[in-house]
PDB file of C-alpha atoms in Angstrom:
ATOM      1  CA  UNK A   1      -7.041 -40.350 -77.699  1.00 46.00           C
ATOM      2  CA  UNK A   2      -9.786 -42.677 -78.771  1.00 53.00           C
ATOM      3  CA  UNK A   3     -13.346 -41.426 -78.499  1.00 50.00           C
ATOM      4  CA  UNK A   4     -16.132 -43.269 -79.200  1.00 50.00           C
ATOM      5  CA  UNK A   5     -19.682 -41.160 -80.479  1.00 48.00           C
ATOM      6  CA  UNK A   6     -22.377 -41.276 -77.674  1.00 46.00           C
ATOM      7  CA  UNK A   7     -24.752 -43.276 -79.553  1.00 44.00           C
ATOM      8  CA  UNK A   8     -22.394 -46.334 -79.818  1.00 45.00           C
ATOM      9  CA  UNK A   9     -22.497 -48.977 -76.786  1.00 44.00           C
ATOM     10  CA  UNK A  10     -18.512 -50.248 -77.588  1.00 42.00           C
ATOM     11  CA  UNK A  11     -15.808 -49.291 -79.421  1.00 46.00           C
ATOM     12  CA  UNK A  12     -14.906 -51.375 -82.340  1.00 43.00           C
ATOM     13  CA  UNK A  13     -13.054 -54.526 -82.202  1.00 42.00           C
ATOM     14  CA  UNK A  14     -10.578 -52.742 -84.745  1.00 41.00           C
ATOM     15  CA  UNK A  15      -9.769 -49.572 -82.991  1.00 51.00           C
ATOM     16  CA  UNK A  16      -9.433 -51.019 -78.807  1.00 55.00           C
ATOM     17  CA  UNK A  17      -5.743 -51.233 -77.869  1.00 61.00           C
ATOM     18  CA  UNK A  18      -4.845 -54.996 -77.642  1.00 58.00           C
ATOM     19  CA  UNK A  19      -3.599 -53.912 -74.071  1.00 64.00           C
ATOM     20  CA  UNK A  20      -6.991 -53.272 -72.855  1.00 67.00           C
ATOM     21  CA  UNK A  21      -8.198 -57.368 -72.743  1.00 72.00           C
ATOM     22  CA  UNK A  22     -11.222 -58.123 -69.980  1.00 81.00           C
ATOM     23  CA  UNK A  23     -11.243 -53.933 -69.726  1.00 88.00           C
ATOM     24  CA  UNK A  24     -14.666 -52.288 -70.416  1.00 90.00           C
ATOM     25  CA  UNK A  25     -14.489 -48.887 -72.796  1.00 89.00           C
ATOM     26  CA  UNK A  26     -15.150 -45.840 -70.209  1.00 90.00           C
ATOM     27  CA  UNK A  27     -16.307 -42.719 -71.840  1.00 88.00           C
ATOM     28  CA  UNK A  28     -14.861 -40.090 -72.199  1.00 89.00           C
ATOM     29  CA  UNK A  29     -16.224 -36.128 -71.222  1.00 87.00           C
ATOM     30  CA  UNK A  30     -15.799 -34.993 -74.746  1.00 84.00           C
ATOM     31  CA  UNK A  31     -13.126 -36.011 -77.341  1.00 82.00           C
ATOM     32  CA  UNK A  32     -10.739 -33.087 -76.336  1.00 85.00           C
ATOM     33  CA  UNK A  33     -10.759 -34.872 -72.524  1.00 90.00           C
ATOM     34  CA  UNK A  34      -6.948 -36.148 -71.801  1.00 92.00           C
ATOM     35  CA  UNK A  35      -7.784 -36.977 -68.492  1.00 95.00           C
ATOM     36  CA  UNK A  36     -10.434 -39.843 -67.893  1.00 95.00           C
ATOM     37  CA  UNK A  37      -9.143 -43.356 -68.618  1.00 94.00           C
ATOM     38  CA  UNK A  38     -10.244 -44.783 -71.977  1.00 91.00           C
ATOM     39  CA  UNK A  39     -10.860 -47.986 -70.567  1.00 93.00           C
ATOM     40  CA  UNK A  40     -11.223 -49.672 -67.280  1.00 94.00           C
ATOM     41  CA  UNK A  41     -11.160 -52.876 -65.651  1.00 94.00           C
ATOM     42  CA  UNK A  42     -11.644 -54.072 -62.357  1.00 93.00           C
ATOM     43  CA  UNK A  43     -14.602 -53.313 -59.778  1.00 91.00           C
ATOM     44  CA  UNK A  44     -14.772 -51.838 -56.265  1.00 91.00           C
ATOM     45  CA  UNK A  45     -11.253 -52.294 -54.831  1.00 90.00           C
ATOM     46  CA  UNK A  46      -9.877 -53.465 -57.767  1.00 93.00           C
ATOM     47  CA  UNK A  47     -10.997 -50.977 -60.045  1.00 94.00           C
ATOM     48  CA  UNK A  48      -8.356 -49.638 -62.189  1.00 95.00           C
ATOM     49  CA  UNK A  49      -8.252 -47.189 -64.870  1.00 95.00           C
ATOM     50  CA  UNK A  50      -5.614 -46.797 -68.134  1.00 94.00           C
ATOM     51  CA  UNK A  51      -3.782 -43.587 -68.535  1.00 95.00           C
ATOM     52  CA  UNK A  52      -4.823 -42.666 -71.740  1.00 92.00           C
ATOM     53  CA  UNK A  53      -1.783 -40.212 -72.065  1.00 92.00           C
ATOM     54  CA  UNK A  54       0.817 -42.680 -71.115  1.00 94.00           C
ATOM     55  CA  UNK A  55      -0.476 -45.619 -73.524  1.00 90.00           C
ATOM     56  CA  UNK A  56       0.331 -43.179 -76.851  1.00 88.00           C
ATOM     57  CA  UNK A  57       3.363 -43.522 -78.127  1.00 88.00           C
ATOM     58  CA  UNK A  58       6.137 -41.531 -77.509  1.00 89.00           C
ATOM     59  CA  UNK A  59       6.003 -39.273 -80.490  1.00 85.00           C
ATOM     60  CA  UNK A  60       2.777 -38.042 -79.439  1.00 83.00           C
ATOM     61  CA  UNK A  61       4.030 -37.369 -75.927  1.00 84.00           C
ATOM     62  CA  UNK A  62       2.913 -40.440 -74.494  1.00 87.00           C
ATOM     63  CA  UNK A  63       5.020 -43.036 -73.251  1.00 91.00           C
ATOM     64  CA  UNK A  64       4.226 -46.012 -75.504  1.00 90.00           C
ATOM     65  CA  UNK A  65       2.885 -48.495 -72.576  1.00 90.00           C
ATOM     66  CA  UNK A  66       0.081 -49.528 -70.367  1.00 91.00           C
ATOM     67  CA  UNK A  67       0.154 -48.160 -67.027  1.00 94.00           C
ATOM     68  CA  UNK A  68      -2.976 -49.164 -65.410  1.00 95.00           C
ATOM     69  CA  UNK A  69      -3.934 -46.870 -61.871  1.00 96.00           C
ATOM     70  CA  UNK A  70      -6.182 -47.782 -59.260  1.00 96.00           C
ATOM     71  CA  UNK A  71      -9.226 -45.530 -59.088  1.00 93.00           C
ATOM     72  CA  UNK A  72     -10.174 -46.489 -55.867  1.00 89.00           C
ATOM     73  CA  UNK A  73      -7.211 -44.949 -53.679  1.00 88.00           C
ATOM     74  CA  UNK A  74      -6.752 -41.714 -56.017  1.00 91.00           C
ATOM     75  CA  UNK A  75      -3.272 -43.304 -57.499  1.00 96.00           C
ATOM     76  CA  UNK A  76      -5.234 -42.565 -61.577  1.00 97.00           C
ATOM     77  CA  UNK A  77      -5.870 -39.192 -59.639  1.00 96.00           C
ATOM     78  CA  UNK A  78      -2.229 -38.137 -58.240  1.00 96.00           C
ATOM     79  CA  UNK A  79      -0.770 -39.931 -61.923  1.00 96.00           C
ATOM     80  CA  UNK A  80      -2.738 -37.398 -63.964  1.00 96.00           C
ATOM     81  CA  UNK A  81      -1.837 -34.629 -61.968  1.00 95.00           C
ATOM     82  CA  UNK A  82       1.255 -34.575 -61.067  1.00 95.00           C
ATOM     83  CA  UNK A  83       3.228 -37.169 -63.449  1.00 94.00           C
ATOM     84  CA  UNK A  84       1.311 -35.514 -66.981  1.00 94.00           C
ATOM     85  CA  UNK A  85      -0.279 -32.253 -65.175  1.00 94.00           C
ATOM     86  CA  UNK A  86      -3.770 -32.549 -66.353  1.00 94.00           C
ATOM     87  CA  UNK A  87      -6.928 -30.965 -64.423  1.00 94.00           C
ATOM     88  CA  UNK A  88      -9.146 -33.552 -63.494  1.00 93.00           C
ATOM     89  CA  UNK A  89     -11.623 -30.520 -63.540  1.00 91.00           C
ATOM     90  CA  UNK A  90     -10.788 -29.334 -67.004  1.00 90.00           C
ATOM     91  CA  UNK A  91      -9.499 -32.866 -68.684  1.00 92.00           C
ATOM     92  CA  UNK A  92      -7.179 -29.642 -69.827  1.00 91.00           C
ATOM     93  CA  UNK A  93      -3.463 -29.042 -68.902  1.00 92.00           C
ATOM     94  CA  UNK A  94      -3.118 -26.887 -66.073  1.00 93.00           C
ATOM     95  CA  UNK A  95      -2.335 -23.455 -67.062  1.00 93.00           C
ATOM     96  CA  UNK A  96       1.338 -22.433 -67.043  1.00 93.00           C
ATOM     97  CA  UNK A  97       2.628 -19.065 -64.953  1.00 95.00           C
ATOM     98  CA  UNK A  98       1.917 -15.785 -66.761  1.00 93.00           C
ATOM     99  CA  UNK A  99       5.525 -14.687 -65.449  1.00 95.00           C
ATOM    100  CA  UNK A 100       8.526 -15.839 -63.627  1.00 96.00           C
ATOM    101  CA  UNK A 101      10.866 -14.371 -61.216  1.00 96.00           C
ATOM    102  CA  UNK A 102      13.695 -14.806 -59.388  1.00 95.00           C
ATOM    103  CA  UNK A 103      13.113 -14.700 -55.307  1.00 93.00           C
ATOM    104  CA  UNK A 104      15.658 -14.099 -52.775  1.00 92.00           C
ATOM    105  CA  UNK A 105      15.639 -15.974 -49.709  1.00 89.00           C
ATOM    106  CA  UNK A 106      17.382 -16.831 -46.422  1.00 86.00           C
ATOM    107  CA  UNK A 107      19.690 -19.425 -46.554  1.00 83.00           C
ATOM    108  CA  UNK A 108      19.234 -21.861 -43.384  1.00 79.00           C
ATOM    109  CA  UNK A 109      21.749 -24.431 -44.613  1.00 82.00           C
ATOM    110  CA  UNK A 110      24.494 -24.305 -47.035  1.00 83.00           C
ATOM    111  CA  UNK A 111      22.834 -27.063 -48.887  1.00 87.00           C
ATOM    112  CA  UNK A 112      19.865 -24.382 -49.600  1.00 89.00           C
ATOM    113  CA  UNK A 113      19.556 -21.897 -52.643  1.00 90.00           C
ATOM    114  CA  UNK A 114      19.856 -18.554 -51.910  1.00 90.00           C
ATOM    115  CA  UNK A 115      16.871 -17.480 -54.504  1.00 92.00           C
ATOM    116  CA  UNK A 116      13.817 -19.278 -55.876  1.00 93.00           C
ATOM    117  CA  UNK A 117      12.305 -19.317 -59.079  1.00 94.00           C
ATOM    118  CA  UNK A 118       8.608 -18.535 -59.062  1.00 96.00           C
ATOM    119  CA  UNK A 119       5.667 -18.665 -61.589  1.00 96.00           C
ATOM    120  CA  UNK A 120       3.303 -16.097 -61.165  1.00 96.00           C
ATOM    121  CA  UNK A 121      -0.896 -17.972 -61.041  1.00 96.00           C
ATOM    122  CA  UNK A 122      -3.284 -16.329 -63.294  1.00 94.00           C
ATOM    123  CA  UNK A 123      -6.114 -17.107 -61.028  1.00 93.00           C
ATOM    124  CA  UNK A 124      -4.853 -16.217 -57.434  1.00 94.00           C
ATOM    125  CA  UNK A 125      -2.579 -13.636 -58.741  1.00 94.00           C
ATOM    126  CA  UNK A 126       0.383 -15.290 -56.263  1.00 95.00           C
ATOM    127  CA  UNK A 127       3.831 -15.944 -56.774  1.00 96.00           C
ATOM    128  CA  UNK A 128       4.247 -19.791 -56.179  1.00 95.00           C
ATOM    129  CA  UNK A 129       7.642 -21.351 -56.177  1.00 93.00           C
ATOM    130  CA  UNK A 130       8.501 -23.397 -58.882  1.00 93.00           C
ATOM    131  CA  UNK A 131      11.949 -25.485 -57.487  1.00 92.00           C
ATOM    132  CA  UNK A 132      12.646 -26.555 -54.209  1.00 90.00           C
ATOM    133  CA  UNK A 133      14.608 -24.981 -51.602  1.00 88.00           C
ATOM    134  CA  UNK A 134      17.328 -27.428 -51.647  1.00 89.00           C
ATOM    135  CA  UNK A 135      20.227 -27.789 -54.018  1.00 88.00           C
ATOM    136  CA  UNK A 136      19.646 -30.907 -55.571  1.00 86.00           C
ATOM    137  CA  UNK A 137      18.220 -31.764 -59.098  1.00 84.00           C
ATOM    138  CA  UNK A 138      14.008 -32.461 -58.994  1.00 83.00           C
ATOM    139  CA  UNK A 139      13.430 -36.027 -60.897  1.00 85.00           C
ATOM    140  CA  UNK A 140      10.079 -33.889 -62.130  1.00 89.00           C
ATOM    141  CA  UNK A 141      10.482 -30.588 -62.288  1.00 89.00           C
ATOM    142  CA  UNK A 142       7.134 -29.197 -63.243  1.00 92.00           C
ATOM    143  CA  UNK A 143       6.152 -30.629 -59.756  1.00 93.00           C
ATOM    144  CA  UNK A 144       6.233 -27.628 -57.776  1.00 94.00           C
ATOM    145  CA  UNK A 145       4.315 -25.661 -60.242  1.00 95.00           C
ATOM    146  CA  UNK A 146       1.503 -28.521 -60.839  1.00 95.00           C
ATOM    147  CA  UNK A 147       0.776 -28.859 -56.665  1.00 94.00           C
ATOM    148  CA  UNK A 148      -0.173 -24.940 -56.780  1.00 95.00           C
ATOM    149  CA  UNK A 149      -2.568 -25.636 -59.706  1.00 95.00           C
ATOM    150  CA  UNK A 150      -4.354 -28.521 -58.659  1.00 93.00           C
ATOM    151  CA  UNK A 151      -4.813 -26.475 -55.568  1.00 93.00           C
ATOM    152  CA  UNK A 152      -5.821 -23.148 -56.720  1.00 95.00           C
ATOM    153  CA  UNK A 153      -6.936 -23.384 -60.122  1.00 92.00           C
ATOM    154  CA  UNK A 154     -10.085 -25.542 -59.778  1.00 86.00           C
ATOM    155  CA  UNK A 155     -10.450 -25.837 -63.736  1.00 82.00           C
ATOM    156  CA  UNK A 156      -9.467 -22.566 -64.383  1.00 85.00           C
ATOM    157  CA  UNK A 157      -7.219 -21.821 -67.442  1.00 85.00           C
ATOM    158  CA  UNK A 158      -5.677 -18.708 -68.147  1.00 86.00           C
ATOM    159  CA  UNK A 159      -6.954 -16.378 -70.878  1.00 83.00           C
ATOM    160  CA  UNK A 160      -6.307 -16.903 -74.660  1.00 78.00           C
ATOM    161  CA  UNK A 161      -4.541 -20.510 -73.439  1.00 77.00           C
ATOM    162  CA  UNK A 162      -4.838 -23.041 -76.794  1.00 69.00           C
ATOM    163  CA  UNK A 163      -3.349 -25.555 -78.043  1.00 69.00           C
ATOM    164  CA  UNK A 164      -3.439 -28.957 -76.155  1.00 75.00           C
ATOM    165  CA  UNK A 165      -3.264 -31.730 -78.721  1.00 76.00           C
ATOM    166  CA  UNK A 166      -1.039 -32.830 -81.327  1.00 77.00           C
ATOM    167  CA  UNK A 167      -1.645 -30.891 -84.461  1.00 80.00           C
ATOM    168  CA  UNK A 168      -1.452 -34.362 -86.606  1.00 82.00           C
ATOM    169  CA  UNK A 169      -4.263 -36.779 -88.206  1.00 84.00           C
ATOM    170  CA  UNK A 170      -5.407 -38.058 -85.066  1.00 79.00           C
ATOM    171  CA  UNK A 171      -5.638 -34.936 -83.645  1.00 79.00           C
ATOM    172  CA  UNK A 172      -7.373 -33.602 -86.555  1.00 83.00           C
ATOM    173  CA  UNK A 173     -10.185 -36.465 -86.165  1.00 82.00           C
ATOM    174  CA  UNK A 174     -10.546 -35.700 -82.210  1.00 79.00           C
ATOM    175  CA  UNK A 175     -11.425 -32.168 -83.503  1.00 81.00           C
ATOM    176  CA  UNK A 176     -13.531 -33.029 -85.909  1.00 82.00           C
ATOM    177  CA  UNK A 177     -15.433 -34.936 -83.307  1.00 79.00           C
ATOM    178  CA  UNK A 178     -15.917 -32.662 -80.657  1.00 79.00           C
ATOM    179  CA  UNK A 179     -17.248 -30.286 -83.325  1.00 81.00           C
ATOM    180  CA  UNK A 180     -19.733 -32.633 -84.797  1.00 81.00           C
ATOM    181  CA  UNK A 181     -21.063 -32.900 -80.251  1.00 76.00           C
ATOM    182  CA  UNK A 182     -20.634 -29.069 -80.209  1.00 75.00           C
ATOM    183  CA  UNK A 183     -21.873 -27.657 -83.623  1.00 74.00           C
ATOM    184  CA  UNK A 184     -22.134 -24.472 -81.056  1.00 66.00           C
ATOM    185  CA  UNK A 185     -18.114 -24.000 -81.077  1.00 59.00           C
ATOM    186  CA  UNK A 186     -18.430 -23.566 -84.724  1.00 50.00           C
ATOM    187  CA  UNK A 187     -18.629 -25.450 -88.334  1.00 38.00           C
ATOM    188  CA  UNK A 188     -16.418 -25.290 -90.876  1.00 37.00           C
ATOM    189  CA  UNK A 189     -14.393 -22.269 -91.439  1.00 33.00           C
ATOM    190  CA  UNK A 190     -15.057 -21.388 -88.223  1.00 33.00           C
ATOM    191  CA  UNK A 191     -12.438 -21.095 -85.356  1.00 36.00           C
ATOM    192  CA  UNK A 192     -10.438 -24.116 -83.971  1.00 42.00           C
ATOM    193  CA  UNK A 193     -12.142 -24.423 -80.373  1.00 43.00           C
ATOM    194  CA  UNK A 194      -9.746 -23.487 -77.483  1.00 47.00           C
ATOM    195  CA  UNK A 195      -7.016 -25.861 -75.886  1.00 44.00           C
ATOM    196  CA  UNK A 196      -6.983 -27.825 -79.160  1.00 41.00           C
ATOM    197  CA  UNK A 197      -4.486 -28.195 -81.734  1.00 37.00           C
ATOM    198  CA  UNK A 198      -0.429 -28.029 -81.957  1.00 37.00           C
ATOM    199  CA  UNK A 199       0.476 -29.193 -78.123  1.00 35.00           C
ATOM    200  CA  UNK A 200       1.159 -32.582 -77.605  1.00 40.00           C
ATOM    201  CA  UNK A 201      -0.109 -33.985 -74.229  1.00 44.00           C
ATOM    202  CA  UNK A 202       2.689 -33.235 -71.378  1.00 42.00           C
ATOM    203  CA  UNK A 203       3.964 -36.123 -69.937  1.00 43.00           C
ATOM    204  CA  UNK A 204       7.414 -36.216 -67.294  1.00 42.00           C
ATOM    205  CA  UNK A 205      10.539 -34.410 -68.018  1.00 40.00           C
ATOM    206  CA  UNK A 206      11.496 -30.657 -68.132  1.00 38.00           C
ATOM    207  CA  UNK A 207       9.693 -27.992 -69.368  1.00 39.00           C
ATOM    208  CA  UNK A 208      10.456 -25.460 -72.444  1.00 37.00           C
ATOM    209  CA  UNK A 209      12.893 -22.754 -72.373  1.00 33.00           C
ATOM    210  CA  UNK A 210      11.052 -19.361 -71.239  1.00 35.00           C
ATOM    211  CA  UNK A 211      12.245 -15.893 -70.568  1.00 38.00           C
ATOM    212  CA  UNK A 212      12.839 -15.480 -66.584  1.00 39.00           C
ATOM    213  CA  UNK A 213      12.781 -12.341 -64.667  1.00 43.00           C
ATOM    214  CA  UNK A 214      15.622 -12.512 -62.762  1.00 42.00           C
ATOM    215  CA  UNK A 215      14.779  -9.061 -61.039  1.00 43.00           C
ATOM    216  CA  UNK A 216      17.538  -7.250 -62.907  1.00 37.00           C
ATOM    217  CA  UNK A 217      17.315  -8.453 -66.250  1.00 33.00           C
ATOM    218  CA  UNK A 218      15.764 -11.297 -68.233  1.00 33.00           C
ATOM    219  CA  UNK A 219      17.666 -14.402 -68.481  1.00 31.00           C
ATOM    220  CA  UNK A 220      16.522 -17.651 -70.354  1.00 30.00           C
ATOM    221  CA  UNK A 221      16.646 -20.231 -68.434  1.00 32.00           C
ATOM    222  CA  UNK A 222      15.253 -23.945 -68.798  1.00 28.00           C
ATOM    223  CA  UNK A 223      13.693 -25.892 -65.620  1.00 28.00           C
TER     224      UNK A 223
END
């Protein structure tokens, strides 16, 4: 989450992570940006970037740790993307479905479900499934979901989406400073920009309990 102001060459001594030694601070798009690394080290080949969402700790959602990605052969790309779900369009979550359903399907094998669970996409208006067809248990389950998005959505978030930082002091200071770079999104006593407070970034594991359309009734179900 740190963000330095534009008219400052370095971040201070005080504030860099003692994780990031021989790195070079990398700025960011804007302090609401969760997807460009805060720091970087490395050049051409070697150029590697740190995952800013994996370095907080993990009551922020991160993961308490320094997992450093080469930028040079997309691995910083695919981490972002499909281990935390951020756009790299955006520097936003990707949207979540707008509805879910339950799909019946032909069973080729008896190791394969007989229905799928699909999230409907805001921006192509398509079903897209959100498990896969066989019966075993998905080490990241928001996987499915997040390979639609990064295809389809192209930075697009779905209207009236908010909320994609931790409502907490540090999360109060990142909006603070995107205001102060955006006095258009409003001063004070104004409204809270969008996708900004009371979300914590996402990182790997299952996603929240939400109502699913099973085609006959709705049935809560967590995946």
């Amino acid at each position: 989450s740190f963000f330095e102001p534009h008219d400052a060459r370095y971040p201070p001594a005080s504030c860099a992570p003692p994780s990031t030694s021989g790195s070079t601070f990398n700025m960011p798009r804007s302090a609401l940006d969760l997807y460009t690394p805060r720091f970087v080290k490395g050049i051409g080949r070697e150029k590697c970037g740190l995952c800013p969402i994996c370095y907080e700790p993990k009551e922020r959602g991160g993961e308490g740790r320094s997992e450093w990605l080469s930028m040079k052969f997309s691995a910083f790309n695919y981490h972002m993307q499909y281990v935390h779900g951020i756009s790299p369009s955006s520097a936003l979550p990707f949207s979540p479905p707008t509805a879910f359903r339950r799909a019946k399907r032909k069973v080729n094998h008896k190791n394969e479900k007989s229905t799928l669970l699909e999230g409907h996409c805001h921006r192509c208006g398509e079903w897209a499934a959100m498990e896969g067809v066989k019966c075993v248990e998905a080490k990241l389950k928001e996987i499915y979901w997040w390979k639609h998005t990064a295809q389809c959505h192209k930075g697009s978030n779905a209207a009236g989406e908010s909320a994609a930082h931790l409502d907490d002091e540090l999360g109060r200071k990142v909006i603070a400073a995107y205001s102060a770079s955006h006095p258009e999104s409003g001063s004070s006593g104004a409204s809270t920009p969008k996708n900004t407070l009371n979300l914590a970034p996402r990182k790997s594991g299952g996603l929240k309990r939400m109502d699913v359309d099973d085609g006959e009734s709705n049935a809560s179900q967590i995946f």
